[in-house]
Short mmCIF file of C-alpha atoms in Angstrom, two decimals:
data_model
loop_
_atom_site.label_atom_id
_atom_site.label_comp_id
_atom_site.label_asym_id
_atom_site.label_seq_id
_atom_site.Cartn_x
_atom_site.Cartn_y
_atom_site.Cartn_z
CA MET N 4 7.26 10.45 8.47
CA GLU N 5 8.05 12.81 11.34
CA ASN N 6 6.25 10.45 13.72
CA ASN N 7 7.65 8.14 16.31
CA HIS N 8 5.97 5.14 14.73
CA ALA N 9 6.19 3.46 11.34
CA ALA N 10 4.43 4.78 8.23
CA PHE N 11 3.40 3.01 5.04
CA ALA N 12 4.27 4.70 1.72
CA PRO N 13 2.94 2.33 -0.95
CA MET N 14 4.45 2.18 -4.44
CA LEU N 15 1.96 1.70 -7.27
CA SER N 16 2.72 0.40 -10.77
CA PHE N 17 1.65 2.18 -13.97
CA SER N 18 2.18 1.83 -17.68
CA ASP N 19 2.37 5.67 -17.86
CA GLY N 20 3.51 7.23 -14.61
CA PHE N 21 3.26 10.81 -15.83
CA ALA N 22 -0.41 10.42 -16.74
CA ALA N 23 -1.00 9.06 -13.24
CA ILE N 24 0.67 12.09 -11.63
CA GLU N 25 -1.61 14.44 -13.55
CA PHE N 26 -4.69 12.45 -12.56
CA TYR N 27 -3.80 12.29 -8.86
CA LYS N 28 -3.21 16.04 -8.74
CA LYS N 29 -6.71 16.66 -10.01
CA ALA N 30 -8.54 13.74 -8.39
CA PHE N 31 -6.96 13.63 -4.91
CA GLY N 32 -5.32 17.05 -4.59
CA ALA N 33 -2.01 15.16 -4.42
CA GLU N 34 1.20 17.19 -4.54
CA THR N 35 4.22 16.07 -6.54
CA TYR N 36 7.31 15.88 -4.38
CA ARG N 37 9.92 14.67 -6.87
CA VAL N 38 10.32 12.47 -9.93
CA PHE N 39 13.37 10.39 -10.79
CA ASP N 40 13.88 9.68 -14.49
CA HIS N 41 15.98 6.87 -15.85
CA GLU N 42 16.81 6.48 -19.53
CA GLY N 43 13.92 8.68 -20.63
CA ARG N 44 11.17 7.10 -18.56
CA MET N 45 9.92 7.52 -15.04
CA HIS N 46 11.92 5.57 -12.50
CA VAL N 47 10.01 6.60 -9.36
CA GLY N 48 7.67 9.49 -8.66
CA GLU N 49 6.82 10.62 -5.14
CA MET N 50 3.58 12.38 -4.21
CA PHE N 51 1.82 13.42 -1.01
CA ILE N 52 -1.86 13.26 -0.10
CA GLU N 53 -2.51 15.39 2.98
CA GLY N 54 1.09 14.86 4.06
CA ALA N 55 1.23 11.08 3.44
CA LEU N 56 3.81 9.84 0.93
CA PHE N 57 3.13 7.38 -1.88
CA ARG N 58 5.12 6.41 -4.96
CA LEU N 59 4.49 5.76 -8.62
CA ARG N 60 6.69 3.46 -10.64
CA GLU N 61 6.45 2.32 -14.21
CA GLU N 62 6.13 -1.39 -14.87
CA THR N 63 9.14 -3.40 -13.73
CA PRO N 64 9.04 -6.86 -15.36
CA LYS N 65 11.98 -8.28 -13.37
CA TRP N 66 9.72 -8.23 -10.28
CA ASN N 67 6.47 -8.87 -12.19
CA PHE N 68 5.55 -5.46 -10.76
CA MET N 69 2.93 -4.46 -13.30
CA SER N 70 -0.06 -2.16 -13.67
CA PRO N 71 -3.57 -3.50 -12.92
CA GLY N 72 -4.44 -3.32 -16.63
CA THR N 73 -1.51 -5.54 -17.57
CA LEU N 74 -2.02 -8.01 -14.72
CA GLY N 75 -5.83 -8.11 -14.93
CA GLY N 76 -6.45 -7.25 -11.27
CA ILE N 77 -4.87 -5.88 -8.11
CA THR N 78 -2.87 -7.49 -5.32
CA VAL N 79 -3.04 -4.56 -2.86
CA GLN N 80 -5.81 -2.05 -2.26
CA VAL N 81 -4.53 1.43 -1.39
CA CYS N 82 -6.30 2.51 1.81
CA ILE N 83 -5.65 5.92 3.35
CA PHE N 84 -6.96 7.72 6.41
CA VAL N 85 -7.89 11.27 5.39
CA ALA N 86 -9.78 14.22 6.86
CA ASP N 87 -12.99 13.71 4.84
CA PRO N 88 -13.40 10.36 3.03
CA GLY N 89 -16.69 11.32 1.33
CA ALA N 90 -15.34 14.59 -0.05
CA MET N 91 -12.24 12.81 -1.33
CA ALA N 92 -14.32 10.16 -3.12
CA ASP N 93 -16.60 12.83 -4.64
CA ARG N 94 -13.65 14.78 -5.96
CA ALA N 95 -12.06 11.64 -7.39
CA VAL N 96 -15.27 10.62 -9.17
CA ALA N 97 -15.64 14.14 -10.60
CA ALA N 98 -12.11 13.73 -12.02
CA GLY N 99 -12.89 10.39 -13.66
CA ALA N 100 -12.58 7.69 -11.00
CA THR N 101 -15.33 5.05 -10.66
CA LEU N 102 -17.27 4.80 -7.40
CA VAL N 103 -16.94 1.28 -5.92
CA ASN N 104 -18.47 1.84 -2.46
CA PRO N 105 -20.15 5.14 -1.49
CA VAL N 106 -19.16 6.73 1.81
CA GLN N 107 -20.63 4.84 4.76
CA ASP N 108 -20.14 4.55 8.53
CA TRP N 109 -19.38 0.96 9.57
CA ASP N 110 -19.92 -0.59 12.99
CA TYR N 111 -16.24 -1.64 13.11
CA GLY N 112 -15.38 2.01 13.62
CA TYR N 113 -14.54 3.53 10.23
CA ARG N 114 -16.18 5.83 7.73
CA GLN N 115 -15.07 4.48 4.34
CA ALA N 116 -15.53 5.19 0.64
CA THR N 117 -13.85 3.31 -2.21
CA VAL N 118 -13.08 4.36 -5.78
CA LYS N 119 -11.29 2.72 -8.71
CA ASP N 120 -8.96 5.07 -10.59
CA PRO N 121 -8.60 5.11 -14.41
CA PHE N 122 -5.43 2.97 -14.11
CA GLY N 123 -7.23 0.18 -12.26
CA HIS N 124 -5.92 0.89 -8.73
CA TYR N 125 -8.46 0.83 -5.88
CA TRP N 126 -8.38 3.59 -3.27
CA GLN N 127 -10.22 3.36 0.04
CA PHE N 128 -10.59 6.72 1.80
CA GLU N 129 -11.43 6.43 5.46
CA LYS N 130 -11.39 7.92 8.91
CA LYS N 131 -12.02 6.68 12.43
CA ILE N 132 -15.50 7.44 13.79
CA MET W 19 -3.52 7.34 12.91
CA GLU W 20 -3.31 9.77 15.81
CA ASN W 21 -1.47 12.23 13.56
CA ASN W 22 -2.74 15.43 12.05
CA HIS W 23 -1.94 14.19 8.56
CA ALA W 24 -3.11 11.31 6.43
CA ALA W 25 -1.82 7.75 6.85
CA PHE W 26 -1.76 4.83 4.42
CA ALA W 27 -2.99 1.46 5.68
CA PRO W 28 -2.65 -0.88 2.68
CA MET W 29 -4.83 -3.97 2.27
CA LEU W 30 -3.07 -7.04 0.84
CA SER W 31 -4.73 -10.03 -0.81
CA PHE W 32 -4.04 -13.65 0.18
CA SER W 33 -5.36 -17.08 -0.64
CA ASP W 34 -4.94 -17.96 3.07
CA GLY W 35 -5.11 -14.93 5.33
CA PHE W 36 -4.53 -16.86 8.55
CA ALA W 37 -1.22 -18.28 7.27
CA ALA W 38 -0.18 -14.74 6.42
CA ILE W 39 -0.96 -13.50 9.95
CA GLU W 40 1.26 -16.20 11.44
CA PHE W 41 4.09 -15.37 9.05
CA TYR W 42 3.95 -11.60 9.67
CA LYS W 43 4.02 -12.12 13.44
CA LYS W 44 7.26 -14.06 13.12
CA ALA W 45 8.86 -12.23 10.20
CA PHE W 46 8.01 -8.59 10.98
CA GLY W 47 7.07 -8.65 14.66
CA ALA W 48 3.59 -7.58 13.54
CA GLU W 49 0.81 -7.55 16.13
CA THR W 50 -2.68 -8.75 15.33
CA TYR W 51 -5.28 -6.11 16.11
CA ARG W 52 -8.49 -7.85 15.07
CA VAL W 53 -9.86 -10.30 12.53
CA PHE W 54 -13.32 -10.23 11.00
CA ASP W 55 -14.67 -13.55 9.83
CA HIS W 56 -17.43 -13.95 7.32
CA GLU W 57 -19.06 -17.28 6.48
CA GLY W 58 -16.13 -19.26 7.87
CA ARG W 59 -13.33 -17.44 6.10
CA MET W 60 -11.33 -14.32 6.83
CA HIS W 61 -13.08 -11.17 5.75
CA VAL W 62 -10.45 -8.66 6.88
CA GLY W 63 -7.53 -8.94 9.31
CA GLU W 64 -5.86 -5.90 10.82
CA MET W 65 -2.23 -5.91 12.01
CA PHE W 66 0.26 -3.31 13.17
CA ILE W 67 4.00 -3.01 12.43
CA GLU W 68 5.60 -0.56 14.86
CA GLY W 69 2.25 1.20 15.24
CA ALA W 70 1.37 1.35 11.52
CA LEU W 71 -1.84 -0.40 10.43
CA PHE W 72 -2.17 -2.73 7.45
CA ARG W 73 -4.86 -5.17 6.41
CA LEU W 74 -5.11 -8.70 5.08
CA ARG W 75 -8.02 -9.83 2.96
CA GLU W 76 -8.68 -13.11 1.24
CA GLU W 77 -9.14 -13.06 -2.51
CA THR W 78 -12.17 -11.07 -3.68
CA PRO W 79 -12.97 -11.98 -7.30
CA LYS W 80 -15.65 -9.30 -7.76
CA TRP W 81 -12.84 -6.69 -7.67
CA ASN W 82 -10.18 -8.95 -9.24
CA PHE W 83 -8.45 -8.40 -5.90
CA MET W 84 -6.24 -11.49 -5.87
CA SER W 85 -3.05 -12.80 -4.31
CA PRO W 86 0.25 -12.40 -6.18
CA GLY W 87 0.37 -16.15 -6.78
CA THR W 88 -3.00 -16.13 -8.49
CA LEU W 89 -2.37 -12.99 -10.53
CA GLY W 90 1.25 -13.80 -11.41
CA GLY W 91 2.74 -10.56 -10.12
CA ILE W 92 2.07 -7.50 -7.96
CA THR W 93 0.44 -4.13 -8.67
CA VAL W 94 1.59 -2.38 -5.48
CA GLN W 95 4.81 -2.76 -3.52
CA VAL W 96 4.33 -2.39 0.25
CA CYS W 97 6.86 0.20 1.46
CA ILE W 98 7.10 1.12 5.13
CA PHE W 99 9.29 3.51 7.10
CA VAL W 100 10.58 1.67 10.18
CA ALA W 101 13.18 2.19 12.90
CA ASP W 102 15.79 -0.20 11.42
CA PRO W 103 15.28 -1.37 7.81
CA GLY W 104 18.27 -3.72 7.80
CA ALA W 105 17.24 -5.49 11.00
CA MET W 106 13.69 -5.86 9.70
CA ALA W 107 14.90 -7.41 6.44
CA ASP W 108 17.24 -9.78 8.30
CA ARG W 109 14.43 -10.95 10.58
CA ALA W 110 12.10 -11.45 7.62
CA VAL W 111 14.66 -13.50 5.70
CA ALA W 112 15.31 -15.64 8.79
CA ALA W 113 11.57 -16.35 8.90
CA GLY W 114 11.43 -17.40 5.24
CA ALA W 115 11.22 -14.25 3.12
CA THR W 116 13.50 -13.85 0.07
CA LEU W 117 15.98 -10.98 -0.04
CA VAL W 118 15.38 -8.79 -3.13
CA ASN W 119 17.65 -5.83 -2.34
CA PRO W 120 19.99 -5.82 0.67
CA VAL W 121 19.97 -2.77 2.94
CA GLN W 122 21.67 0.19 1.30
CA ASP W 123 21.91 3.97 1.73
CA TRP W 124 20.78 5.82 -1.43
CA ASP W 125 21.74 9.33 -2.46
CA TYR W 126 18.05 10.25 -2.72
CA GLY W 127 17.89 10.18 1.05
CA TYR W 128 16.68 6.76 2.14
CA ARG W 129 18.14 3.62 3.64
CA GLN W 130 16.17 0.79 2.01
CA ALA W 131 15.98 -3.01 2.00
CA THR W 132 13.47 -5.11 0.04
CA VAL W 133 12.19 -8.63 0.65
CA LYS W 134 9.59 -10.83 -1.06
CA ASP W 135 7.36 -12.72 1.37
CA PRO W 136 6.24 -16.36 0.87
CA PHE W 137 2.89 -15.12 -0.50
CA GLY W 138 4.55 -13.08 -3.26
CA HIS W 139 4.10 -9.59 -1.75
CA TYR W 140 7.12 -7.26 -1.87
CA TRP W 141 8.03 -5.25 1.25
CA GLN W 142 10.43 -2.34 1.20
CA PHE W 143 11.70 -1.36 4.65
CA GLU W 144 13.20 2.09 4.79
CA LYS W 145 14.09 5.15 6.80
CA LYS W 146 15.20 8.67 6.05
CA ILE W 147 18.96 9.27 6.30
#
């Protein structure tokens, strides 16, 4: 966010945002930045992975902004460029994520690995090669 | 992606990826980077908004990775830090997006505006204040 270009900071939906924070700490080494409560439940949580911001929000029916379990799928895959995609996927799987695609170098110029987290969100870890 | 920290590059699902590319050019000033076809349909499209990469992918049933229209909601809201959130929202609405939250300064430190695009994806444009 200190850059001179734009930066994505996706907001993911969960039925239990606090459980997600605990998982992402362990699985991705994510750091909690701050959590906003509202009437006893999580409003928005903010976390960083290697300096990149993302958000967690509990289900918000007025926008049909729901967790993958509730909706039965995903509408956005969370892709993130990191230092070591394979190591990130290994750590996530050790913490309980499911391996979707093992780390691989692709001829379109990326090393990519994909996991599905216990909440149903898909994470693609990648770097330019 | 030239930074020394991680960067999110979300991948959004569409029933018609090429229609989405045309809309995002007009609505967000997005630039098309490259498009990979596969058996006559879009495999993955890559676009930039003010230097930040995002992807478009047509529906992929094996992952239940579907468009908001098909799934009846969203699991991730696409948030992006840009130079001028209000101007971006205005341009998007002029191109056919629906205003969800008008631009506003929040005491948690962000200026934010939210629109829903014609494909059902939610975009939050924001900057630090």
